[in-house]
CSV table of C-alpha atoms (C1' of nucleotides) in Angstrom, one decimal:
chain,number,residue,atom,x,y,z
A,98,MET,CA,38.1,82.5,-47.6
A,99,THR,CA,36.3,85.3,-49.2
A,100,ILE,CA,32.8,84.1,-49.9
A,101,SER,CA,32.4,84.9,-53.5
A,102,THR,CA,29.1,84.3,-55.1
A,103,LYS,CA,30.7,83.2,-58.3
A,104,ALA,CA,33.1,80.7,-56.7
A,105,GLU,CA,36.2,81.2,-58.8
A,106,GLU,CA,37.7,78.1,-60.4
A,107,GLY,CA,35.8,75.3,-58.8
A,108,ALA,CA,36.2,76.4,-55.2
A,109,PRO,CA,34.6,73.6,-53.0
A,110,LEU,CA,32.6,75.9,-50.8
A,111,LEU,CA,30.9,72.9,-49.3
A,112,SER,CA,32.7,69.7,-49.9
A,113,THR,CA,32.6,66.5,-47.9
A,114,THR,CA,34.4,64.0,-49.9
A,115,PRO,CA,38.1,64.7,-50.3
A,116,GLY,CA,39.2,66.0,-53.7
A,117,PHE,CA,39.6,62.8,-55.5
A,118,GLU,CA,38.7,62.3,-59.2
A,119,PRO,CA,39.3,65.9,-60.2
A,120,ASP,CA,36.4,65.8,-62.5
A,121,GLY,CA,36.5,62.3,-64.0
A,122,ASP,CA,33.1,60.7,-64.0
A,123,GLY,CA,33.9,57.1,-63.2
A,124,GLY,CA,33.2,57.4,-59.5
A,125,CYS,CA,30.1,56.0,-57.8
A,126,PRO,CA,27.2,58.3,-58.1
A,127,ILE,CA,26.7,58.3,-54.3
A,128,ARG,CA,29.8,60.4,-54.1
A,129,GLU,CA,28.4,62.9,-56.5
A,130,VAL,CA,25.3,63.3,-54.3
A,131,LEU,CA,27.1,63.4,-51.1
A,132,ASP,CA,29.5,66.0,-52.5
A,133,ARG,CA,26.5,68.3,-53.0
A,134,VAL,CA,24.1,67.6,-50.2
A,135,GLY,CA,26.2,65.5,-47.8
A,136,ASP,CA,27.0,68.5,-45.6
A,137,THR,CA,25.3,69.3,-42.3
A,138,TRP,CA,22.4,71.3,-43.5
A,139,SER,CA,21.6,70.8,-47.2
A,140,ILE,CA,19.2,67.9,-46.7
A,141,LEU,CA,17.3,69.7,-44.0
A,142,VAL,CA,16.9,72.8,-46.2
A,143,ILE,CA,15.6,70.8,-49.1
A,144,PHE,CA,13.3,68.9,-46.8
A,145,ASN,CA,11.8,72.0,-45.4
A,146,LEU,CA,11.3,73.6,-48.8
A,147,GLN,CA,9.4,70.7,-50.3
A,148,GLU,CA,6.0,71.7,-49.0
A,149,HIS,CA,6.1,75.3,-50.2
A,150,PRO,CA,8.6,78.1,-50.8
A,151,LEU,CA,9.8,80.0,-47.8
A,152,ARG,CA,11.5,83.2,-47.0
A,153,PHE,CA,14.9,83.4,-45.4
A,154,ASN,CA,13.9,83.8,-41.8
A,155,ALA,CA,10.9,81.6,-42.1
A,156,LEU,CA,13.2,78.8,-43.3
A,157,ARG,CA,15.6,79.6,-40.5
A,158,ARG,CA,12.9,79.1,-37.9
A,159,CYS,CA,12.1,75.8,-39.4
A,160,ILE,CA,15.6,74.5,-39.1
A,161,GLU,CA,16.4,74.6,-35.4
A,162,GLY,CA,20.0,75.3,-34.7
A,163,ILE,CA,21.1,76.7,-38.0
A,164,SER,CA,22.9,80.0,-37.9
A,165,GLN,CA,22.2,82.8,-40.3
A,166,ARG,CA,25.6,82.3,-41.9
A,167,MET,CA,25.2,78.6,-42.4
A,168,LEU,CA,21.8,79.1,-43.9
A,169,THR,CA,23.2,81.6,-46.3
A,170,VAL,CA,26.1,79.4,-47.3
A,171,THR,CA,24.0,76.3,-47.7
A,172,LEU,CA,21.4,78.1,-49.8
A,173,ARG,CA,24.1,79.5,-52.1
A,174,SER,CA,25.5,76.0,-52.5
A,175,LEU,CA,22.2,74.6,-53.3
A,176,GLU,CA,21.5,77.4,-55.7
A,177,ARG,CA,24.7,76.8,-57.4
A,178,ASP,CA,23.8,73.2,-58.0
A,179,GLY,CA,20.4,74.1,-59.4
A,180,LEU,CA,18.5,72.6,-56.5
A,181,VAL,CA,17.1,75.7,-55.1
A,182,ALA,CA,15.8,78.9,-56.7
A,183,ARG,CA,16.1,82.3,-55.2
A,184,ARG,CA,13.6,84.9,-56.1
A,185,VAL,CA,13.8,88.5,-54.9
A,186,LYS,CA,10.7,90.6,-54.7
A,187,PRO,CA,11.8,94.2,-55.2
A,188,VAL,CA,10.0,95.7,-52.2
A,189,SER,CA,11.1,97.4,-49.0
A,190,PRO,CA,12.0,95.7,-46.8
A,191,PRO,CA,13.3,93.2,-49.3
A,192,GLU,CA,11.6,89.8,-49.6
A,193,VAL,CA,13.6,86.8,-50.7
A,194,GLU,CA,11.8,83.6,-51.4
A,195,TYR,CA,13.5,80.3,-51.8
A,196,SER,CA,11.9,77.4,-53.5
A,197,LEU,CA,12.9,74.0,-54.9
A,198,THR,CA,13.7,73.8,-58.6
A,199,GLU,CA,12.4,70.9,-60.5
A,200,LEU,CA,15.7,69.2,-60.0
A,201,GLY,CA,15.5,69.9,-56.3
A,202,ALA,CA,12.0,68.6,-56.0
A,203,SER,CA,13.1,65.4,-57.7
A,204,LEU,CA,15.6,64.9,-54.9
A,205,ALA,CA,12.9,65.4,-52.3
A,206,GLY,CA,11.7,61.9,-53.1
A,207,PRO,CA,14.9,60.0,-52.1
A,208,ILE,CA,15.1,62.3,-49.0
A,209,ASP,CA,11.6,61.4,-48.0
A,210,ALA,CA,12.6,57.8,-48.3
A,211,LEU,CA,15.3,58.4,-45.8
A,212,GLY,CA,12.9,60.3,-43.6
A,213,SER,CA,10.3,57.6,-43.5
A,214,TRP,CA,12.9,55.0,-43.0
A,215,GLY,CA,13.9,57.0,-39.9
A,216,ALA,CA,10.3,57.2,-38.7
A,217,ARG,CA,9.8,53.5,-39.1
A,218,HIS,CA,13.0,52.4,-37.4
A,219,ARG,CA,13.4,55.1,-34.9
A,220,ALA,CA,12.7,52.8,-32.0
A,221,ALA,CA,15.0,50.1,-33.3
A,222,LEU,CA,17.8,52.6,-33.6
A,223,ARG,CA,17.4,53.8,-30.1
A,224,ALA,CA,17.1,50.3,-28.8
A,225,ALA,CA,20.3,49.2,-30.6
A,226,ARG,CA,22.2,52.1,-29.2
A,227,ALA,CA,20.9,51.6,-25.7
A,228,ALA,CA,21.8,47.9,-25.9
A,229,PHE,CA,25.3,48.7,-27.2
A,230,ASP,CA,26.0,51.3,-24.6
A,231,ALA,CA,24.8,49.0,-21.8
A,232,GLY,CA,26.6,45.9,-23.0
B,52,MET,CA,37.7,63.3,-26.2
B,53,THR,CA,38.7,59.8,-25.2
B,54,ILE,CA,37.2,57.5,-27.6
B,55,SER,CA,35.5,55.0,-25.3
B,56,THR,CA,33.8,52.0,-26.9
B,57,LYS,CA,31.0,52.2,-24.4
B,58,ALA,CA,30.3,55.9,-24.9
B,59,GLU,CA,29.4,56.9,-21.3
B,60,GLU,CA,26.2,58.8,-20.9
B,61,GLY,CA,25.2,59.5,-24.4
B,62,ALA,CA,28.4,60.9,-25.8
B,63,PRO,CA,27.7,61.9,-29.4
B,64,LEU,CA,30.8,60.2,-31.0
B,65,LEU,CA,29.5,61.2,-34.4
B,66,SER,CA,26.9,63.9,-34.4
B,67,THR,CA,26.0,66.3,-37.0
B,68,THR,CA,22.9,68.0,-35.7
B,69,PRO,CA,23.6,70.2,-32.6
B,70,GLY,CA,22.3,68.8,-29.4
B,71,PHE,CA,18.7,69.9,-29.5
B,72,GLU,CA,15.9,67.8,-28.1
B,73,PRO,CA,17.9,65.9,-25.6
B,74,ASP,CA,15.8,62.8,-26.3
B,75,GLY,CA,12.4,64.0,-26.9
B,76,ASP,CA,10.9,62.4,-29.9
B,77,GLY,CA,8.9,65.2,-31.4
B,78,GLY,CA,11.6,66.2,-33.9
B,79,CYS,CA,11.4,65.4,-37.6
B,80,PRO,CA,12.7,61.9,-38.4
B,81,ILE,CA,15.2,63.3,-40.9
B,82,ARG,CA,17.2,64.6,-38.0
B,83,GLU,CA,17.2,61.2,-36.5
B,84,VAL,CA,18.6,59.7,-39.6
B,85,LEU,CA,21.2,62.4,-40.2
B,86,ASP,CA,22.4,62.2,-36.7
B,87,ARG,CA,23.3,58.6,-37.3
B,88,VAL,CA,24.5,58.4,-40.9
B,89,GLY,CA,24.8,62.1,-41.8
B,90,ASP,CA,28.5,62.2,-41.4
B,91,THR,CA,31.1,62.0,-44.1
B,92,TRP,CA,31.6,58.3,-44.3
B,93,SER,CA,28.6,56.3,-42.9
B,94,ILE,CA,26.6,56.2,-46.1
B,95,LEU,CA,29.5,55.1,-48.2
B,96,VAL,CA,30.3,52.3,-45.7
B,97,ILE,CA,26.7,51.1,-45.8
B,98,PHE,CA,26.7,51.4,-49.6
B,99,ASN,CA,29.8,49.3,-50.0
B,100,LEU,CA,28.6,46.6,-47.6
B,101,GLN,CA,25.3,45.9,-49.3
B,102,GLU,CA,26.6,43.5,-51.9
B,103,HIS,CA,28.5,41.3,-49.4
B,104,PRO,CA,30.3,41.4,-46.1
B,105,LEU,CA,33.9,42.8,-46.2
B,106,ARG,CA,36.9,42.7,-44.1
B,107,PHE,CA,38.4,45.8,-42.7
B,108,ASN,CA,41.1,46.5,-45.2
B,109,ALA,CA,39.0,45.3,-48.1
B,110,LEU,CA,36.4,47.8,-47.1
B,111,ARG,CA,39.0,50.4,-46.8
B,112,ARG,CA,40.2,49.9,-50.3
B,113,CYS,CA,36.6,50.3,-51.6
B,114,ILE,CA,36.2,53.7,-50.0
B,115,GLU,CA,38.8,55.9,-51.6
B,116,GLY,CA,40.2,58.5,-49.3
B,117,ILE,CA,39.1,57.1,-46.0
B,118,SER,CA,41.7,56.9,-43.3
B,119,GLN,CA,42.1,53.9,-41.1
B,120,ARG,CA,41.0,55.9,-38.1
B,121,MET,CA,37.9,57.2,-39.7
B,122,LEU,CA,36.9,53.8,-40.9
B,123,THR,CA,37.3,52.4,-37.4
B,124,VAL,CA,35.3,55.3,-35.9
B,125,THR,CA,32.6,55.1,-38.5
B,126,LEU,CA,32.2,51.3,-38.2
B,127,ARG,CA,31.9,51.6,-34.4
B,128,SER,CA,29.2,54.2,-34.8
B,129,LEU,CA,27.3,52.1,-37.2
B,130,GLU,CA,27.7,49.1,-35.0
B,131,ARG,CA,26.4,51.0,-32.0
B,132,ASP,CA,23.3,51.9,-33.9
B,133,GLY,CA,22.8,48.3,-35.0
B,134,LEU,CA,23.3,49.0,-38.7
B,135,VAL,CA,26.5,47.0,-39.0
B,136,ALA,CA,27.6,43.7,-37.4
B,137,ARG,CA,31.1,42.9,-36.6
B,138,ARG,CA,32.3,39.3,-36.6
B,139,VAL,CA,35.7,38.3,-35.5
B,140,LYS,CA,37.1,35.0,-36.7
B,141,PRO,CA,39.5,33.7,-34.0
B,142,VAL,CA,42.4,33.0,-36.3
B,143,SER,CA,45.9,34.4,-36.6
B,144,PRO,CA,46.3,36.9,-38.0
B,145,PRO,CA,42.8,38.0,-36.9
B,146,GLU,CA,40.1,38.3,-39.5
B,147,VAL,CA,37.3,40.8,-38.8
B,148,GLU,CA,34.3,40.8,-41.1
B,149,TYR,CA,31.8,43.5,-41.3
B,150,SER,CA,28.3,43.0,-42.6
B,151,LEU,CA,25.0,44.9,-42.7
B,152,THR,CA,22.4,43.9,-40.1
B,153,GLU,CA,18.8,43.5,-41.2
B,154,LEU,CA,18.3,47.1,-40.0
B,155,GLY,CA,21.3,48.2,-42.0
B,156,ALA,CA,20.2,46.4,-45.1
B,157,SER,CA,16.8,48.1,-44.9
B,158,LEU,CA,18.6,51.4,-45.0
B,159,ALA,CA,20.4,50.4,-48.2
B,160,GLY,CA,17.1,50.9,-50.1
B,161,PRO,CA,16.8,54.7,-49.4
B,162,ILE,CA,20.6,55.0,-50.0
B,163,ASP,CA,20.3,53.4,-53.3
B,164,ALA,CA,17.5,55.8,-54.2
B,165,LEU,CA,19.9,58.6,-53.5
B,166,GLY,CA,22.5,56.9,-55.6
B,167,SER,CA,20.3,56.4,-58.6
B,168,TRP,CA,19.1,59.9,-58.3
B,169,GLY,CA,22.7,61.0,-58.5
B,170,ALA,CA,23.3,58.8,-61.5
B,171,ARG,CA,20.2,60.1,-63.3
B,172,HIS,CA,20.9,63.8,-62.6
B,173,ARG,CA,24.7,63.9,-62.7
B,174,ALA,CA,24.8,65.8,-65.9
B,175,ALA,CA,22.1,68.3,-64.8
B,176,LEU,CA,24.0,69.0,-61.6
B,177,ARG,CA,27.2,69.7,-63.4
B,178,ALA,CA,25.5,71.8,-66.0
B,179,ALA,CA,23.8,73.9,-63.3
B,180,ARG,CA,27.1,74.4,-61.5
B,181,ALA,CA,28.9,75.4,-64.6
B,182,ALA,CA,26.2,77.8,-65.6
B,183,PHE,CA,26.1,79.4,-62.1
B,184,ASP,CA,29.9,79.7,-62.0
B,185,ALA,CA,29.9,81.2,-65.5
B,186,GLY,CA,27.0,83.6,-65.0
C,139,DC,C1',45.7,42.2,-39.8
C,140,DG,C1',42.9,45.2,-37.3
C,141,DG,C1',43.0,48.0,-34.4
C,142,DC,C1',43.7,52.1,-30.3
C,143,DA,C1',46.2,56.4,-28.4
C,144,DT,C1',48.3,60.8,-29.2
C,145,DC,C1',49.4,64.9,-31.5
C,146,DC,C1',48.0,68.4,-34.4
C,147,DC,C1',45.7,71.2,-37.9
C,148,DA,C1',42.4,72.9,-41.6
C,149,DG,C1',38.3,73.9,-42.2
C,150,DA,C1',33.4,74.0,-40.4
C,151,DA,C1',30.5,76.5,-37.9
C,152,DG,C1',29.1,80.0,-34.0
C,153,DA,C1',28.8,84.9,-32.3
C,154,DT,C1',28.6,89.4,-33.1
C,155,DA,C1',28.4,93.7,-35.5
C,156,DC,C1',27.3,96.3,-39.6
C,157,DT,C1',24.7,97.5,-44.2
C,158,DG,C1',21.2,98.3,-48.2
D,264,DC,C1',14.5,91.6,-43.8
D,265,DA,C1',18.3,89.5,-45.8
D,266,DG,C1',22.2,89.4,-46.0
D,267,DT,C1',28.1,90.4,-45.5
D,268,DA,C1',32.3,90.8,-42.8
D,269,DT,C1',35.2,89.5,-39.2
D,270,DC,C1',36.8,87.1,-35.4
D,271,DT,C1',36.9,83.1,-32.7
D,272,DT,C1',35.9,78.5,-31.4
D,273,DC,C1',35.4,73.8,-32.1
D,274,DT,C1',36.0,69.3,-34.1
D,275,DG,C1',36.5,66.2,-37.9
D,276,DG,C1',40.0,64.0,-39.4
D,277,DG,C1',45.1,63.1,-41.1
D,278,DA,C1',49.7,61.4,-39.6
D,279,DT,C1',52.2,58.6,-36.8
D,280,DG,C1',53.4,55.1,-33.6
D,281,DC,C1',52.4,51.0,-30.8
D,282,DC,C1',49.9,46.6,-29.6
D,283,DG,C1',47.6,41.8,-29.6
DNA sequence: CGGCATCCCAGAAGATACTG
DNA sequence: CAGTATCTTCTGGGATGCCG
């Protein structure tokens, strides 16, 4: 696939849920969310942008294990959905700053809920897993 | 990979985040959550179990597009992490009922937050995408 | 009915090299 | 610095068949 910025004719680019409901809107809203941020990296990117905007490589350093390519792809996808804004400062060498849009910031709430749930139940999760693997 | 129920020696089974931080616990809790339910189907399964327990095929019918295999794999993973409980009624033909554990039910809150965010901003998401693709 | 095992493939993601 | 292009690798997941 040629990565086109303009994603001709509804190219998925990043899509988790199989292509059901072409664009009908009866489906459960969870699907809608997961289709947009349900991939491997999107949530982590949004999470790391909520404090303050970050430049490309700074963001990259925050998200351990993400490749340059995947960060680019993920950012494009988030930009496309209006969750992240991209701002280029016309200097040399170029500076590109990524920030959450208002829409993106509003998603940070639910994401934090997930995060704090994880923090609260981290021990329980590990215990459950250990018990299951032992038993 | 041979799918072993007992997952010898920490086999990922379903893992999104690459294998950093073997089991240190300094990482951000988001990673912890995503490692467990960050895959394609887990969230949808939990979401569909929150009303009431469901049997295998009933659950399958709720989640459009999921294959039998993936439902099995996903349920095992959730069971392993103590989010879903599996109850077999010893009748013939066998009845297997899946329900959320207390831990799983506690995760339904954050998931719902995501869902209602999706419901609220569905239009905005589509508008943003359309604008980006047009522009 | 509720699985597990096998085969197989598309698409996700890594590595590397090159540009404005 | 912030990408893009290309090539390759890896693995999620579909299809199918068999079993208790």
